Coordinates of C-alpha atoms in Angstrom, one line a residue:
M10 CA 10.4 23.3 23.2
E11 CA 12.3 21.4 26.0
L12 CA 9.4 22.0 28.3
I13 CA 7.1 20.4 25.7
F14 CA 9.1 17.3 25.4
K15 CA 9.6 17.2 29.2
R16 CA 5.8 17.1 29.4
L17 CA 5.7 14.3 26.9
S18 CA 8.3 12.4 28.9
Q19 CA 6.2 12.8 32.0
T20 CA 3.1 11.5 30.2
T21 CA 4.7 8.4 28.7
N22 CA 7.0 7.7 31.6
S23 CA 4.1 7.1 33.9
S24 CA 2.3 3.8 33.6
I25 CA -0.5 3.9 31.1
S26 CA -3.1 1.2 32.0
F27 CA -5.7 -0.5 29.8
Q28 CA -8.2 -2.9 31.1
S29 CA -11.1 -4.6 29.3
S30 CA -14.4 -3.9 31.1
K31 CA -16.2 -6.5 29.1
S32 CA -17.3 -9.7 30.7
Q33 CA -16.5 -12.9 28.8
P34 CA -19.2 -13.5 26.3
H35 CA -20.9 -16.8 25.3
L36 CA -20.5 -16.9 21.5
P37 CA -23.1 -19.0 19.7
L38 CA -22.1 -21.6 17.1
F39 CA -22.3 -20.5 13.5
T40 CA -21.7 -21.8 10.0
L41 CA -18.6 -20.2 8.5
L42 CA -19.2 -19.1 4.9
L43 CA -16.9 -21.6 3.3
S44 CA -14.7 -23.2 5.9
P45 CA -14.6 -26.9 6.4
F46 CA -13.4 -26.4 10.0
R47 CA -15.9 -26.9 12.7
Q48 CA -15.1 -25.0 15.8
T49 CA -16.8 -23.2 18.7
L50 CA -15.5 -19.9 19.9
S51 CA -14.1 -19.5 23.4
V52 CA -12.8 -16.0 23.8
S53 CA -10.4 -15.0 26.4
F54 CA -9.8 -11.3 27.1
P55 CA -6.7 -9.3 27.6
I56 CA -5.8 -8.8 31.2
Q57 CA -4.8 -5.4 32.5
T58 CA -1.5 -4.3 30.9
S59 CA 0.7 -1.3 31.4
I60 CA 3.5 0.2 29.5
A61 CA 6.2 2.6 30.4
M62 CA 8.6 4.6 28.2
T63 CA 11.7 6.2 29.7
D64 CA 12.7 9.7 29.0
Q65 CA 15.4 8.3 26.8
E66 CA 12.9 6.2 24.8
V67 CA 10.5 9.1 24.2
G68 CA 12.9 10.9 22.0
K69 CA 13.3 14.7 21.9
G70 CA 13.3 15.8 18.4
S71 CA 15.1 18.8 17.2
P72 CA 13.1 22.0 17.1
K73 CA 13.5 23.8 13.7
S74 CA 11.4 26.8 14.3
S75 CA 9.7 28.3 17.3
S76 CA 6.7 29.1 15.1
L77 CA 5.8 25.5 14.6
S78 CA 3.7 23.5 17.1
P79 CA 5.2 20.2 18.3
Y80 CA 2.8 18.4 16.0
E81 CA 3.7 20.6 13.0
E82 CA 7.4 20.0 13.8
A83 CA 6.8 16.2 13.6
M84 CA 4.9 16.6 10.3
E85 CA 7.9 18.6 8.9
A86 CA 10.2 15.8 9.8
L87 CA 7.9 13.3 8.3
S88 CA 7.6 15.3 5.1
S89 CA 11.4 15.2 4.7
L90 CA 11.0 11.4 4.1
I91 CA 8.7 11.7 1.1
V92 CA 10.3 10.7 -2.2
R93 CA 8.9 9.4 -5.5
R94 CA 7.8 5.8 -5.5
T95 CA 9.9 3.3 -7.5
R96 CA 9.8 -0.4 -7.8
A97 CA 12.1 -2.1 -5.2
D98 CA 15.2 -3.4 -6.9
A99 CA 18.9 -3.5 -6.4
S100 CA 19.4 -0.3 -8.5
N101 CA 18.0 1.9 -5.9
V102 CA 19.8 1.5 -2.5
G103 CA 17.2 3.5 -0.6
D104 CA 14.4 1.2 -1.9
Q105 CA 16.0 -2.2 -1.3
F106 CA 13.5 -4.3 0.6
N107 CA 16.1 -5.9 2.9
L108 CA 16.9 -2.5 4.4
L109 CA 13.7 -2.9 6.3
F110 CA 15.2 -5.6 8.4
D111 CA 18.1 -3.3 9.3
Y112 CA 15.6 -0.7 10.5
L113 CA 13.9 -3.3 12.6
K114 CA 17.2 -4.0 14.3
M115 CA 17.8 -0.3 14.9
L116 CA 14.4 0.0 16.5
D117 CA 14.7 -3.3 18.5
L118 CA 11.5 -4.5 16.9
E119 CA 12.5 -8.0 15.6
E120 CA 11.3 -9.9 18.6
S121 CA 8.2 -7.8 19.1
I122 CA 7.1 -8.4 15.5
A123 CA 7.9 -12.1 15.7
N124 CA 5.6 -12.3 18.7
M125 CA 2.8 -10.1 17.3
K126 CA -0.4 -11.8 16.3
V127 CA -0.8 -10.2 12.8
I128 CA -3.6 -10.3 10.3
H129 CA -2.1 -9.2 7.0
V130 CA -4.3 -8.0 4.1
A131 CA -3.4 -7.1 0.5
G132 CA -5.5 -6.4 -2.6
T133 CA -6.5 -3.8 -5.1
K134 CA -10.0 -2.9 -3.8
G135 CA -11.6 -3.3 -0.4
K136 CA -8.4 -3.6 1.7
G137 CA -9.4 -0.8 4.0
S138 CA -13.0 -2.0 4.4
T139 CA -11.9 -5.6 5.1
C140 CA -9.4 -4.4 7.7
T141 CA -12.0 -2.2 9.3
F142 CA -14.5 -5.0 9.5
T143 CA -11.9 -7.3 10.9
E144 CA -10.7 -4.9 13.6
S145 CA -14.3 -4.1 14.6
I146 CA -15.2 -7.8 14.9
L147 CA -12.2 -8.7 17.1
R148 CA -12.6 -5.5 19.2
N149 CA -16.2 -6.5 19.9
C150 CA -15.0 -10.0 20.9
G151 CA -13.0 -8.2 23.7
F152 CA -9.5 -8.0 22.3
R153 CA -7.2 -5.1 22.3
T154 CA -6.8 -4.2 18.6
G155 CA -4.3 -2.3 16.5
L156 CA -5.2 -1.2 13.0
F157 CA -2.7 0.2 10.4
T158 CA -4.3 1.5 7.2
S159 CA -3.5 4.0 4.4
P160 CA -3.9 6.6 3.2
H161 CA -5.2 9.0 5.7
L162 CA -7.8 11.6 4.6
I163 CA -7.2 14.5 6.9
D164 CA -4.8 13.6 9.7
I165 CA -1.8 11.2 9.7
R166 CA -3.0 9.7 13.0
E167 CA -6.0 8.1 11.2
R168 CA -3.5 5.4 10.0
F169 CA -2.9 4.2 13.6
R170 CA -5.9 3.0 15.5
L171 CA -6.0 1.5 19.0
D172 CA -9.2 -0.2 20.0
G173 CA -10.9 1.6 17.1
M174 CA -9.7 5.1 18.0
E175 CA -7.0 7.0 16.2
I176 CA -3.9 7.4 18.4
C177 CA -3.9 10.5 20.6
E178 CA -1.5 13.3 19.7
E179 CA 0.6 12.9 22.8
K180 CA 1.3 9.3 22.3
F181 CA 1.8 9.8 18.6
L182 CA 4.5 12.4 19.2
A183 CA 6.2 10.3 21.8
Y184 CA 6.4 7.2 19.5
F185 CA 7.2 9.3 16.5
W186 CA 10.3 11.0 17.9
W187 CA 11.4 7.8 19.6
C188 CA 11.6 6.1 16.1
Y189 CA 12.7 9.1 14.2
D190 CA 15.6 10.1 16.5
R191 CA 16.9 6.6 16.8
L192 CA 16.9 6.1 13.0
K193 CA 18.5 9.4 12.4
E194 CA 21.2 8.4 14.8
K195 CA 21.9 5.0 13.3
T196 CA 21.4 5.5 9.6
D197 CA 24.1 6.6 7.2
D198 CA 24.9 6.8 3.5
N199 CA 24.8 3.0 3.1
I200 CA 21.6 2.6 5.1
P201 CA 19.7 5.9 4.6
M202 CA 16.6 7.0 6.5
P203 CA 13.5 5.0 5.5
T204 CA 11.2 6.6 3.1
Y205 CA 7.8 8.0 4.1
F206 CA 5.6 4.9 4.0
R207 CA 8.3 2.6 5.3
F208 CA 8.8 4.9 8.3
L209 CA 5.0 4.9 8.9
A210 CA 4.9 1.1 8.8
L211 CA 7.8 0.9 11.3
L212 CA 6.1 3.4 13.5
G213 CA 2.9 1.3 13.4
F214 CA 4.8 -1.8 14.5
K215 CA 6.4 0.2 17.3
I216 CA 3.1 1.6 18.5
F217 CA 1.4 -1.8 18.5
A218 CA 4.3 -3.5 20.2
A219 CA 4.5 -0.8 23.0
E220 CA 0.7 -0.7 23.4
Q221 CA 0.6 -4.5 23.7
V222 CA -2.2 -5.1 21.4
D223 CA -3.7 -8.6 21.2
V224 CA -4.0 -8.4 17.4
A225 CA -2.4 -6.2 14.8
I226 CA -4.4 -5.8 11.5
M227 CA -1.9 -4.6 8.9
E228 CA -3.1 -3.2 5.5
V229 CA -0.6 -3.4 2.7
G230 CA 0.2 0.0 1.3
L231 CA 1.2 -1.0 -2.2
G232 CA 1.5 -4.4 -3.8
G233 CA 2.6 -6.9 -1.2
K234 CA 5.9 -8.6 -1.9
Y235 CA 8.0 -5.5 -1.4
D236 CA 5.6 -3.6 0.9
A237 CA 7.0 -2.4 4.2
T238 CA 4.3 -4.3 6.1
N239 CA 5.7 -7.6 4.6
V240 CA 8.5 -7.7 7.2
V241 CA 6.1 -9.9 9.1
Q242 CA 7.5 -13.4 8.7
A243 CA 4.8 -15.4 10.5
P244 CA 1.4 -13.7 10.4
I245 CA -1.6 -15.7 11.9
V246 CA -3.6 -15.4 8.6
C247 CA -3.4 -13.5 5.3
G248 CA -6.2 -12.1 3.1
I249 CA -6.3 -11.0 -0.5
T250 CA -9.2 -8.7 -1.4
S251 CA -10.5 -8.1 -5.0
L252 CA -7.8 -7.6 -7.6
G253 CA -7.9 -5.2 -10.5
Y254 CA -5.8 -2.8 -12.6
D255 CA -4.2 -0.2 -10.3
H256 CA -0.6 1.1 -9.7
M257 CA 0.3 -0.7 -13.0
E258 CA 3.4 1.5 -13.3
I259 CA 4.8 -0.3 -10.3
L260 CA 3.0 -3.7 -10.0
G261 CA 2.8 -4.7 -13.7
N262 CA 0.5 -4.4 -16.7
T263 CA -1.4 -7.7 -16.4
L264 CA -3.7 -9.1 -13.7
G265 CA -1.3 -12.0 -13.4
E266 CA 1.6 -9.8 -12.6
I267 CA -0.5 -7.8 -10.1
A268 CA -1.7 -11.0 -8.4
G269 CA 1.9 -12.2 -8.2
E270 CA 2.9 -9.0 -6.3
K271 CA -0.1 -9.3 -3.9
A272 CA 0.6 -13.0 -3.3
G273 CA 4.0 -11.9 -2.0
I274 CA 2.5 -11.7 1.5
F275 CA 1.8 -15.5 1.5
K276 CA 4.0 -17.3 4.0
N277 CA 4.9 -21.0 4.2
R278 CA 1.9 -23.0 5.5
I279 CA 0.1 -19.9 6.8
P280 CA -3.6 -20.0 5.9
A281 CA -4.9 -17.4 3.5
F282 CA -8.2 -16.4 2.2
T283 CA -9.3 -14.5 -0.9
V284 CA -12.5 -13.5 -2.7
P285 CA -13.7 -14.5 -6.1
Q286 CA -11.2 -13.2 -8.6
P287 CA -10.8 -13.0 -12.4
E288 CA -9.4 -16.3 -13.8
E289 CA -6.0 -15.0 -14.6
A290 CA -5.5 -13.5 -11.1
M291 CA -6.9 -16.6 -9.3
H292 CA -4.6 -18.9 -11.3
V293 CA -1.5 -17.0 -10.1
L294 CA -2.8 -16.8 -6.5
E295 CA -3.4 -20.6 -6.5
E296 CA 0.1 -21.2 -8.0
K297 CA 1.9 -19.1 -5.4
A298 CA -0.1 -20.7 -2.6
S299 CA 0.8 -24.2 -3.8
Q300 CA 4.5 -23.3 -4.0
L301 CA 4.4 -22.3 -0.3
N302 CA 2.0 -25.0 0.9
V303 CA -0.5 -22.2 1.8
P304 CA -4.0 -23.5 2.3
L305 CA -5.9 -20.9 0.2
Q306 CA -9.6 -20.7 0.4
V307 CA -12.2 -18.5 -1.5
V308 CA -15.0 -16.9 0.5
T309 CA -18.5 -16.3 -0.9
P310 CA -20.4 -13.1 -0.2
L311 CA -22.0 -12.8 3.2
D312 CA -25.7 -13.6 3.2
A313 CA -27.5 -10.6 4.6
K314 CA -29.8 -13.0 6.6
S315 CA -26.7 -13.9 8.8
L316 CA -27.0 -10.4 10.3
N317 CA -30.3 -11.1 12.0
G318 CA -32.0 -8.1 10.4
S319 CA -29.2 -5.7 11.0
R320 CA -27.2 -3.9 8.2
L321 CA -23.5 -3.7 7.5
G322 CA -21.8 -0.5 8.9
L323 CA -20.2 0.2 5.5
E324 CA -22.5 0.9 2.5
G325 CA -22.5 -0.8 -0.9
E326 CA -23.3 -4.3 -2.1
H327 CA -19.6 -5.0 -2.6
Q328 CA -19.1 -4.8 1.2
Y329 CA -20.8 -8.2 1.6
V330 CA -17.7 -9.7 -0.1
N331 CA -15.4 -7.7 2.1
A332 CA -17.4 -8.7 5.2
A333 CA -17.2 -12.4 4.3
L334 CA -13.4 -12.1 4.0
A335 CA -13.2 -10.4 7.4
I336 CA -15.3 -13.1 9.0
A337 CA -13.0 -15.8 7.6
L338 CA -9.9 -13.9 8.8
C339 CA -11.3 -13.4 12.3
F340 CA -12.5 -16.9 12.6
T341 CA -9.1 -18.3 11.6
W342 CA -7.3 -15.8 13.9
L343 CA -9.4 -17.0 16.8
K344 CA -8.7 -20.6 16.0
R345 CA -5.0 -20.3 15.4
T346 CA -4.4 -18.2 18.6
G347 CA -6.2 -20.8 20.7
H348 CA -9.6 -19.3 21.1
V349 CA -11.6 -21.7 19.1
G350 CA -12.2 -25.4 19.7
D351 CA -13.0 -28.1 17.2
I352 CA -16.8 -29.1 17.3
D353 CA -19.7 -29.0 14.9
L354 CA -20.8 -25.5 13.8
E355 CA -23.7 -26.3 11.6
Q356 CA -26.4 -25.9 14.3
T357 CA -27.2 -22.4 13.2
D358 CA -27.0 -20.1 10.2
T359 CA -26.5 -16.9 12.2
L360 CA -23.2 -15.2 13.2
P361 CA -22.1 -14.7 16.8
E362 CA -23.5 -11.6 18.4
Q363 CA -20.0 -10.1 18.7
F364 CA -19.4 -10.6 14.9
I365 CA -22.7 -9.0 14.0
K366 CA -22.0 -6.0 16.3
G367 CA -18.6 -5.7 14.7
L368 CA -19.9 -5.8 11.2
T369 CA -22.8 -3.4 11.8
S370 CA -20.8 -0.8 13.8
A371 CA -17.8 -0.6 11.5
S372 CA -17.0 2.9 10.2
L373 CA -14.6 4.1 7.5
Q374 CA -14.3 7.6 6.1
G375 CA -14.3 8.3 2.4
R376 CA -16.1 5.2 1.3
A377 CA -19.7 5.5 0.4
Q378 CA -20.0 8.4 2.9
I379 CA -22.7 11.1 2.8
V380 CA -22.0 14.5 4.3
P381 CA -24.5 17.4 4.1
D382 CA -22.7 20.8 3.9
Q383 CA -23.2 22.5 7.2
H384 CA -22.1 25.9 5.9
I385 CA -25.2 26.6 3.9
N386 CA -27.5 29.2 5.5
S387 CA -30.6 27.8 4.0
E388 CA -34.0 26.6 5.2
K389 CA -33.1 23.3 3.5
S390 CA -30.5 21.5 5.6
N391 CA -29.7 19.2 2.8
G392 CA -29.6 21.8 0.0
L393 CA -26.0 20.7 -0.7
V394 CA -25.0 17.1 0.0
F395 CA -21.6 15.5 -0.8
F396 CA -21.5 11.9 -1.7
L397 CA -17.9 10.8 -1.1
D398 CA -16.2 7.7 -2.3
G399 CA -12.5 7.3 -3.0
A400 CA -12.9 5.0 -6.0
H401 CA -9.9 5.2 -8.3
S402 CA -9.9 2.1 -10.4
P403 CA -12.3 1.2 -13.3
E404 CA -13.9 -1.6 -11.2
S405 CA -14.4 0.5 -8.1
M406 CA -15.6 3.4 -10.2
E407 CA -18.5 1.2 -11.3
V408 CA -19.3 0.1 -7.8
C409 CA -19.2 3.8 -6.7
A410 CA -21.6 4.8 -9.5
R411 CA -24.1 2.1 -8.5
W412 CA -24.0 3.2 -4.9
F413 CA -24.4 6.9 -5.8
S414 CA -27.3 6.1 -8.1
L415 CA -29.2 4.0 -5.5
A416 CA -28.5 6.5 -2.8
I417 CA -30.1 9.5 -4.6
T418 CA -33.0 7.8 -6.5
E419 CA -34.9 6.4 -3.5
N420 CA -38.0 8.6 -2.9
N421 CA -39.3 8.0 0.6
P422 CA -39.8 11.4 2.2
D423 CA -39.2 10.0 5.7
Q424 CA -35.5 9.5 5.1
T425 CA -33.2 11.1 7.5
L426 CA -29.4 11.4 7.6
F427 CA -27.9 10.5 10.8
H428 CA -24.5 11.2 12.4
Q429 CA -22.1 8.7 13.9
Q430 CA -19.1 9.9 15.9
L431 CA -16.0 7.9 15.0
D432 CA -14.0 9.0 18.1
N433 CA -13.7 11.6 20.7
S434 CA -10.4 13.2 19.7
K435 CA -10.3 16.8 18.6
F436 CA -9.7 15.4 15.1
S437 CA -12.8 13.2 15.2
H438 CA -14.8 13.0 12.0
E439 CA -18.5 13.0 11.9
V440 CA -19.6 10.3 9.4
V441 CA -23.0 10.7 7.9
K442 CA -24.6 7.6 6.3
T443 CA -27.8 6.5 4.6
H444 CA -28.9 2.9 4.8
N445 CA -31.1 1.1 2.3
G446 CA -34.7 1.7 3.5
E447 CA -33.8 5.3 4.6
R448 CA -34.4 7.4 1.5
V449 CA -33.8 10.8 0.0
P450 CA -36.7 13.2 0.2
Q451 CA -38.7 13.9 -2.9
G452 CA -38.1 17.2 -4.7
K453 CA -36.1 18.6 -7.6
S454 CA -32.4 17.7 -7.5
T455 CA -29.4 18.3 -9.6
Q456 CA -26.5 15.8 -9.8
I457 CA -22.9 17.2 -10.1
L458 CA -19.6 15.4 -10.4
L459 CA -16.6 16.7 -8.6
F460 CA -13.6 14.8 -9.9
N461 CA -9.8 14.5 -9.9
C462 CA -7.5 11.6 -10.2
L463 CA -3.7 11.0 -10.2
T464 CA -1.9 11.4 -13.4
V465 CA -1.0 7.7 -13.4
R466 CA -4.7 6.8 -13.7
D467 CA -6.3 6.6 -17.1
P468 CA -9.4 8.8 -17.3
H469 CA -10.4 7.0 -20.5
L470 CA -11.0 3.9 -18.3
L471 CA -12.5 5.7 -15.2
L472 CA -14.9 8.3 -16.6
P473 CA -16.8 6.1 -19.1
R474 CA -17.4 3.4 -16.5
L475 CA -18.7 6.1 -14.1
M476 CA -20.9 7.8 -16.7
K477 CA -22.4 4.6 -18.2
T478 CA -23.2 2.9 -14.8
C479 CA -25.0 6.1 -13.6
A480 CA -26.8 6.3 -16.9
D481 CA -27.9 2.7 -16.6
H482 CA -29.6 3.7 -13.4
G483 CA -31.2 6.8 -14.9
V484 CA -28.7 9.2 -13.3
Y485 CA -27.1 12.0 -15.4
F486 CA -24.7 14.6 -14.2
K487 CA -25.7 18.2 -15.2
K488 CA -22.2 19.4 -14.7
A489 CA -18.7 17.9 -14.0
L490 CA -16.2 20.0 -12.0
F491 CA -12.5 19.2 -12.3
V492 CA -10.1 20.6 -9.7
P493 CA -6.4 20.1 -8.8
S494 CA -5.4 18.6 -5.5
L495 CA -5.6 20.9 -2.5
S496 CA -3.0 18.9 -0.6
V497 CA 0.5 18.9 -1.9
F498 CA 2.6 15.8 -2.7
N499 CA 5.6 16.5 -0.5
K500 CA 4.0 17.8 2.7
V501 CA 2.1 16.2 5.5
G502 CA -0.1 17.9 8.1
P503 CA -1.9 21.3 8.2
Q504 CA 0.9 22.9 6.1
A505 CA 0.2 20.4 3.3
F506 CA -3.0 22.4 2.3
T507 CA -2.5 25.3 0.0
L508 CA -5.8 27.2 -0.5
S509 CA -4.6 29.3 -3.4
D510 CA -1.9 29.1 -5.9
S511 CA -2.1 31.3 -9.0
K512 CA 0.7 29.3 -10.7
V513 CA -1.0 25.9 -10.3
D514 CA -0.7 23.6 -13.3
L515 CA -4.2 22.8 -14.6
S516 CA -3.1 20.8 -17.7
W517 CA -4.2 17.5 -16.2
Q518 CA -7.6 19.0 -15.3
F519 CA -8.0 20.3 -18.9
N520 CA -7.3 16.8 -20.1
L521 CA -10.0 15.3 -17.8
Q522 CA -12.4 17.9 -19.1
R523 CA -11.7 17.0 -22.7
V524 CA -12.3 13.3 -22.0
W525 CA -15.6 14.2 -20.3
E526 CA -16.8 16.6 -23.1
N527 CA -16.0 13.9 -25.7
L528 CA -18.0 11.4 -23.7
M529 CA -20.9 13.7 -23.5
Q530 CA -20.8 14.5 -27.3
S531 CA -20.7 10.8 -28.2
S532 CA -23.6 10.2 -25.8
K533 CA -25.9 12.8 -27.2
G534 CA -29.4 11.4 -27.8
K535 CA -28.8 8.8 -25.2
I536 CA -28.6 10.9 -22.1
A537 CA -30.1 14.1 -20.8
D538 CA -27.4 16.5 -21.9
T539 CA -29.0 19.9 -21.4
V540 CA -27.4 22.2 -18.8
S541 CA -29.7 23.3 -16.0
E542 CA -30.5 27.0 -15.8
E543 CA -29.3 27.1 -12.2
L544 CA -25.8 26.1 -13.4
K545 CA -25.4 28.5 -16.3
D546 CA -24.4 31.7 -14.6
D547 CA -21.5 33.1 -12.6
L548 CA -18.5 31.0 -13.8
E549 CA -16.0 33.9 -13.9
T550 CA -13.9 32.1 -11.2
S551 CA -13.4 29.1 -13.5
A552 CA -10.3 28.4 -15.6
S553 CA -12.3 26.7 -18.4
N554 CA -16.0 26.5 -18.8
C555 CA -17.5 24.1 -21.4
E556 CA -21.1 23.1 -22.1
H557 CA -21.0 20.1 -19.7
S558 CA -18.0 20.7 -17.5
T559 CA -15.9 23.4 -15.7
V560 CA -12.3 23.4 -14.5
F561 CA -11.7 25.4 -11.4
P562 CA -8.2 26.5 -10.4
S563 CA -8.7 25.4 -6.8
L564 CA -11.1 23.2 -4.8
P565 CA -12.2 26.0 -2.5
L566 CA -13.4 28.0 -5.5
A567 CA -15.4 25.0 -6.7
I568 CA -16.9 24.6 -3.2
K569 CA -17.7 28.3 -3.1
W570 CA -19.4 28.1 -6.5
L571 CA -21.5 25.2 -5.3
R572 CA -22.6 27.0 -2.2
D573 CA -23.5 30.1 -4.2
R574 CA -25.7 28.0 -6.5
V575 CA -27.5 26.6 -3.5
Q576 CA -28.1 30.0 -2.0
Q577 CA -29.5 31.3 -5.3
N578 CA -31.6 28.2 -6.0
Q579 CA -33.0 27.1 -2.6
S580 CA -35.7 25.0 -4.0
I581 CA -33.2 22.6 -5.6
R582 CA -31.2 19.9 -3.9
F583 CA -27.6 19.7 -5.1
Q584 CA -26.1 16.2 -4.9
V585 CA -22.4 16.2 -5.5
L586 CA -20.5 13.0 -6.2
V587 CA -16.9 13.4 -5.1
T588 CA -14.7 10.6 -6.5
G589 CA -11.6 9.6 -8.4
S590 CA -9.1 10.0 -5.6
L591 CA -9.0 9.5 -1.8
H592 CA -6.8 12.6 -1.7
L593 CA -9.7 14.6 -3.2
V594 CA -12.2 13.1 -0.7
G595 CA -9.9 14.1 2.1
D596 CA -9.5 17.6 0.8
V597 CA -13.3 18.0 0.5
L598 CA -13.8 16.7 4.1
N599 CA -11.1 19.0 5.3
L600 CA -13.0 22.0 3.8
V601 CA -16.6 21.0 4.5
K602 CA -16.0 20.1 8.1
K603 CA -14.0 23.2 9.1

């Protein structure tokens, strides 16, 4: 183990250089979606930078078991920080927000964060998409970017992206142990170790500071006011995405209360942008902004014509709102960091080339993602296709249903699925997309729902929205499959996945099944509710099989059942919508891509 960390020390102790190979672009003028400013873009690029970490800074970590790899050892240490979420208040010492500033002192991050050029984004829906668009735009403008998002789907390193790529394992381990060991040494009973997400946010700040990024795009994990990312006292610009009912057990039961928590990222006189919101939420945002002299502006959805015939890299009509917010955030960041001058911008309706490239090349796993199962030994390469979207609120469930319905009902036989590589690491994920105009081939198809959600969600709000929206588009699920989570709550990394557990509690899945069956019964006569012949047999592996739904004791058994159905019915295309939880989406990706 000492040799391993010696190797890490040698890697990080040497100078690691980064240099932009891009030449300075000429950015055309454009009309910002809402902004009264009139500026032209003059982008300067980061010069060559280098970093060095000493052996002492790298951290050593304490090996617990020779059977663990260095990465697994780090995941074990990280897992030890996982506790149940509670609202930040004085009654819970480990959750007091002010402790975060003690951690910053311990990690010598105060000055680094004060000098960091941060874009801070909160919201209920669309945070990840907005941050992804924002990062892609500024990277295509030539800046060195850092992107912190959550949750991850397969690997924890997805949360930390440098220039659009997830951080490599060697760097991750070096920065991880540097932070973990220093905090272990300096914390005590009065200032305990930070909890899981707080540690990850601190680690993100450390990575971005050491890697000398030009811009750090920080996605709020939960809420805003008490979120670990909110240690940033002077961001360049803030954004609030669409608000809705989510995490109500923590953020409050009304849209006003939820909006108040999200507006907690507003800082005195720092410009902020939001998207059209429900009246109750918008009123609170405007009130909070007024109290802090925050110039708050509302963007309007991006006009597709602004993309000069290209398409957004992220699928779904709702992404035009997220893209508009990202454009406003990027434009304001460029202006406030000295890269934009004040002249008239109304000479053209098109976006700068770098903005268009950023918007059209953005990629994000688990959101409107289409992945054919590569494990099927069938003449039909698309005999089993997974449509994955991590929607988990009533509003996002409706958006997901519209996307799924449109994605499967187009009938141009010339449609092809194409692959886009996100990065070149060994944990890279192949994203498969369909764009409007590229359509699913004709032929018999069967739609199946694969669903799970956290117990804090209300399936009586989620499932009816999903079913009704699909039915409105003429799409009916022949079977709904309910499965427990494959990953466990208190573990991170490869050891977090348990493929079988005979003692798994399925009471929640039975509850989901009852909700679905009741919906199907109440909808009789309105929807096609007959079960297809190809789905009737071989359900002995299920825990509970009803007319319209099945509970499987594990996700792998559900996947196996689907693959068996495809092998036995090779003339039929099985289209499986995976939704309700990003954790479920990650679990499916982890299995399908193995």
